[in-house]
PDB file of C-alpha atoms in Angstrom:
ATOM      1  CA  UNK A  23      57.631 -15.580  24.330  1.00  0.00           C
ATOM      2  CA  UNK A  24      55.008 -13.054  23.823  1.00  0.00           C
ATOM      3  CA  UNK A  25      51.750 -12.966  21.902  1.00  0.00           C
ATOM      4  CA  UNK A  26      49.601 -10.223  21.384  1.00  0.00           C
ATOM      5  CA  UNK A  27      45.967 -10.973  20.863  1.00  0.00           C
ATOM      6  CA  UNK A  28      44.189  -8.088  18.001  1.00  0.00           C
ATOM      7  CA  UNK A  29      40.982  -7.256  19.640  1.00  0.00           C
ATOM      8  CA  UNK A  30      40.273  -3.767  17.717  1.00  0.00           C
ATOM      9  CA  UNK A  31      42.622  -0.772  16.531  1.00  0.00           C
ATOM     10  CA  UNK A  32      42.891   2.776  17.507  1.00  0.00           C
ATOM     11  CA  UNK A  33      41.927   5.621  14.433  1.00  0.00           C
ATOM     12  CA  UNK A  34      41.895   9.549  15.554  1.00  0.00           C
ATOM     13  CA  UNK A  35      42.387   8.605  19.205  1.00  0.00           C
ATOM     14  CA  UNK A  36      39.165   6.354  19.337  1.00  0.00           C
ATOM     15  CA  UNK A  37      39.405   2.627  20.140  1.00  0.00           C
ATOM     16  CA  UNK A  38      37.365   0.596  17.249  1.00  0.00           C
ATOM     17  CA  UNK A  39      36.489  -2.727  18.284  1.00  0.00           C
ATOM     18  CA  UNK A  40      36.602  -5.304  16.228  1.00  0.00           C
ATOM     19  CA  UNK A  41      36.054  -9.012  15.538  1.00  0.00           C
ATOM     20  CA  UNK A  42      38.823 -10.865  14.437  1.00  0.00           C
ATOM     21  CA  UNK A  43      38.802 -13.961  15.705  1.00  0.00           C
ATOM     22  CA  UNK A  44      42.109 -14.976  17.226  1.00  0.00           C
ATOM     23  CA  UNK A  45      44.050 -13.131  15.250  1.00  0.00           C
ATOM     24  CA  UNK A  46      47.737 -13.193  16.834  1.00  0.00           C
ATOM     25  CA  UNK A  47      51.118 -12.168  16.589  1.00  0.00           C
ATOM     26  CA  UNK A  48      53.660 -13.913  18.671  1.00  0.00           C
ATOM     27  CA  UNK A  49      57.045 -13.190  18.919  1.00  0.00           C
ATOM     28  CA  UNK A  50      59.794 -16.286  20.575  1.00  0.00           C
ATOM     29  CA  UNK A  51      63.181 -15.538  21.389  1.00  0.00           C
ATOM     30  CA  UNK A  52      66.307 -18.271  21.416  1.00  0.00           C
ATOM     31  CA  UNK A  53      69.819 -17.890  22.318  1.00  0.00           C
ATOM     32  CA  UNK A  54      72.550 -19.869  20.869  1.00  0.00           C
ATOM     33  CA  UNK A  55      76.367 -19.570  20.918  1.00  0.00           C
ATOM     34  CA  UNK A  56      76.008 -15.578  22.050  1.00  0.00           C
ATOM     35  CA  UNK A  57      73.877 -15.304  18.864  1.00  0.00           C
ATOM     36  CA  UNK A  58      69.731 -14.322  19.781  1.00  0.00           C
ATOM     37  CA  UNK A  59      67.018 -15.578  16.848  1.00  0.00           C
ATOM     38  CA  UNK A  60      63.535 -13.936  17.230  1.00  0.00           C
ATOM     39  CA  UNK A  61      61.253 -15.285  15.698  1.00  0.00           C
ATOM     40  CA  UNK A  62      57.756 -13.975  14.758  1.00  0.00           C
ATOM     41  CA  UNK A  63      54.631 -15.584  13.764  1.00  0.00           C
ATOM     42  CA  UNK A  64      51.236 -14.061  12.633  1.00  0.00           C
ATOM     43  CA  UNK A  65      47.892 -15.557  12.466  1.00  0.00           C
ATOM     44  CA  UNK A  66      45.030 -13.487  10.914  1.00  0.00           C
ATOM     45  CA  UNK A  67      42.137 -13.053   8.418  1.00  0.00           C
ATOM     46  CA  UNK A  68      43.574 -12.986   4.801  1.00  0.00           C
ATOM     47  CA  UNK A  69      42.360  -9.414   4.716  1.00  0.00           C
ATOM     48  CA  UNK A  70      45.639  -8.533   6.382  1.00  0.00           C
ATOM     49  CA  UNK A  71      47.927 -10.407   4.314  1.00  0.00           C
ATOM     50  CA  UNK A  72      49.648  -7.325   1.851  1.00  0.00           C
ATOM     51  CA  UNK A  73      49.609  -5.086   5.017  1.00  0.00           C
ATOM     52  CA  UNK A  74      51.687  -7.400   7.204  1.00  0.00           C
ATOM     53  CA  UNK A  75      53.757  -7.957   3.631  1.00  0.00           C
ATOM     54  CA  UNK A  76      54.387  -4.336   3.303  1.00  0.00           C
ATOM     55  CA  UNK A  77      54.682  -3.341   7.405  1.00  0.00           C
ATOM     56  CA  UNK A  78      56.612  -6.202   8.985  1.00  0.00           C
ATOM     57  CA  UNK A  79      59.630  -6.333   6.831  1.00  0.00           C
ATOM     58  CA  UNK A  80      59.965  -2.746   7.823  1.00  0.00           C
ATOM     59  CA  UNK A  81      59.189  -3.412  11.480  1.00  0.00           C
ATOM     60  CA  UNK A  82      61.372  -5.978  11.574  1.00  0.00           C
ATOM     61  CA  UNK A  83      64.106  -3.680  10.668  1.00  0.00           C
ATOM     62  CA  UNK A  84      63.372  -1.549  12.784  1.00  0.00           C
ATOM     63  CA  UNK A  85      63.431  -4.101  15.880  1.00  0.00           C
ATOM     64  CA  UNK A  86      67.267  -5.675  14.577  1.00  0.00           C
ATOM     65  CA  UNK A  87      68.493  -2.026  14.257  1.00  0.00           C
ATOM     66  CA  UNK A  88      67.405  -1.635  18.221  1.00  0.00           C
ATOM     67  CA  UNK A  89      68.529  -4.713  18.897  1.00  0.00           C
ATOM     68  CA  UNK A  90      72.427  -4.483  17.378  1.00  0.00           C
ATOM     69  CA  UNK A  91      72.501  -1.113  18.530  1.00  0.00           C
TER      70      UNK A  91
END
């Protein structure tokens, strides 16, 4: 398992701090029959909601692609 906590972002190399609560992403892995599942899970403001719509799906592609070399 691994969760990253969102305290702030980075914009033209400067760290932003920001409040958002515990905003999450956490990321568990499971193994079954040679097959692995990952499974992710985000928890944040409903600001966020079209970018993780639009980013993760690609992200996630990205990760799978990696992953099945």
């Amino acid at each position: 398992k691994m969760v990253f906590t969102h305290q702030g972002e980075i914009k033209n190399n400067e760290r932003i701090e920001k409040d958002w609560g515990q905003m999450q992403e956490r990321y568990d892995l499971s193994e079954s029959d040679g097959l692995t599942t990952l499974i992710a899970t985000i928890d944040a403001p409903d600001e966020f909601e079209l970018f993780f719509q639009n980013t993760f799906p690609k992200a996630m592609g990205l990760v799978k692609g990696i992953a099945e070399g």
